[in-house]
Amino acid sequence: MVYDVHTTKRLLSSRAWMLLRTWIVRSIHTLYATLRRNTSSNEPDMAGIHHANKDEEREALMVLTAEEKP
């Protein structure tokens, strides 16, 4: 069963609806703020994976280059 906004609002109390709406708006704001944040290359690599597969990438590039040339 699919509920539209008006049906959902009628089912929830006004306080619950206000809390839900606040949570949704805050979550969307956090998402956009995270996506807009500039990540600098000077920031520490928290996961420790920066340049972890550099050798494999270099080898794959060499193989692709060798296959392209006759």
GROMACS .gro file of C-alpha atoms in nm:
model
   70
    1MET     CA    1   0.000   0.000   0.000
    2VAL     CA    2   0.139   0.339  -0.101
    3TYR     CA    3   0.072   0.642   0.114
    4ASP     CA    4   0.088   0.995  -0.011
    5VAL     CA    5   0.204   1.284   0.206
    6HIS     CA    6  -0.146   1.379   0.318
    7THR     CA    7  -0.236   1.025   0.425
    8THR     CA    8   0.092   0.990   0.611
    9LYS     CA    9   0.039   1.324   0.782
   10ARG     CA   10  -0.308   1.217   0.896
   11LEU     CA   11  -0.175   0.889   1.035
   12LEU     CA   12   0.102   1.053   1.235
   13SER     CA   13   0.052   1.294   1.519
   14SER     CA   14   0.157   1.651   1.450
   15ARG     CA   15   0.459   1.611   1.680
   16ALA     CA   16   0.572   1.292   1.507
   17TRP     CA   17   0.520   1.453   1.166
   18MET     CA   18   0.731   1.753   1.271
   19LEU     CA   19   1.011   1.526   1.396
   20LEU     CA   20   1.003   1.318   1.078
   21ARG     CA   21   1.011   1.628   0.859
   22THR     CA   22   1.299   1.775   1.061
   23TRP     CA   23   1.493   1.450   1.034
   24ILE     CA   24   1.443   1.433   0.656
   25VAL     CA   25   1.547   1.795   0.601
   26ARG     CA   26   1.852   1.756   0.825
   27SER     CA   27   1.955   1.435   0.647
   28ILE     CA   28   1.926   1.596   0.304
   29HIS     CA   29   2.123   1.899   0.421
   30THR     CA   30   2.397   1.673   0.562
   31LEU     CA   31   2.412   1.478   0.236
   32TYR     CA   32   2.451   1.791   0.023
   33ALA     CA   33   2.705   1.942   0.261
   34THR     CA   34   2.910   1.623   0.246
   35LEU     CA   35   2.898   1.613  -0.133
   36ARG     CA   36   2.995   1.979  -0.168
   37ARG     CA   37   3.290   1.956   0.071
   38ASN     CA   38   3.622   1.989  -0.106
   39THR     CA   39   3.860   1.711  -0.020
   40SER     CA   40   4.219   1.815  -0.029
   41SER     CA   41   4.506   1.588  -0.122
   42ASN     CA   42   4.677   1.717   0.195
   43GLU     CA   43   4.419   1.548   0.418
   44PRO     CA   44   4.531   1.224   0.581
   45ASP     CA   45   4.410   0.901   0.425
   46MET     CA   46   4.190   0.758   0.700
   47ALA     CA   47   4.137   0.422   0.529
   48GLY     CA   48   4.503   0.382   0.439
   49ILE     CA   49   4.430   0.291   0.077
   50HIS     CA   50   4.585   0.590  -0.098
   51HIS     CA   51   4.814   0.455  -0.374
   52ALA     CA   52   4.751   0.099  -0.250
   53ASN     CA   53   4.715  -0.046  -0.598
   54LYS     CA   54   4.947   0.188  -0.789
   55ASP     CA   55   5.165  -0.099  -0.916
   56GLU     CA   56   4.865  -0.297  -1.041
   57GLU     CA   57   4.728   0.008  -1.221
   58ARG     CA   58   5.064   0.075  -1.383
   59GLU     CA   59   5.091  -0.287  -1.498
   60ALA     CA   60   4.736  -0.282  -1.641
   61LEU     CA   61   4.814   0.040  -1.828
   62MET     CA   62   5.130  -0.113  -1.976
   63VAL     CA   63   4.934  -0.419  -2.092
   64LEU     CA   64   4.663  -0.203  -2.251
   65THR     CA   65   4.924   0.012  -2.424
   66ALA     CA   66   5.107  -0.295  -2.555
   67GLU     CA   67   4.784  -0.446  -2.688
   68GLU     CA   68   4.686  -0.125  -2.870
   69LYS     CA   69   5.011  -0.096  -3.066
   70PRO     CA   70   5.058  -0.341  -3.355
   0.00000   0.00000   0.00000
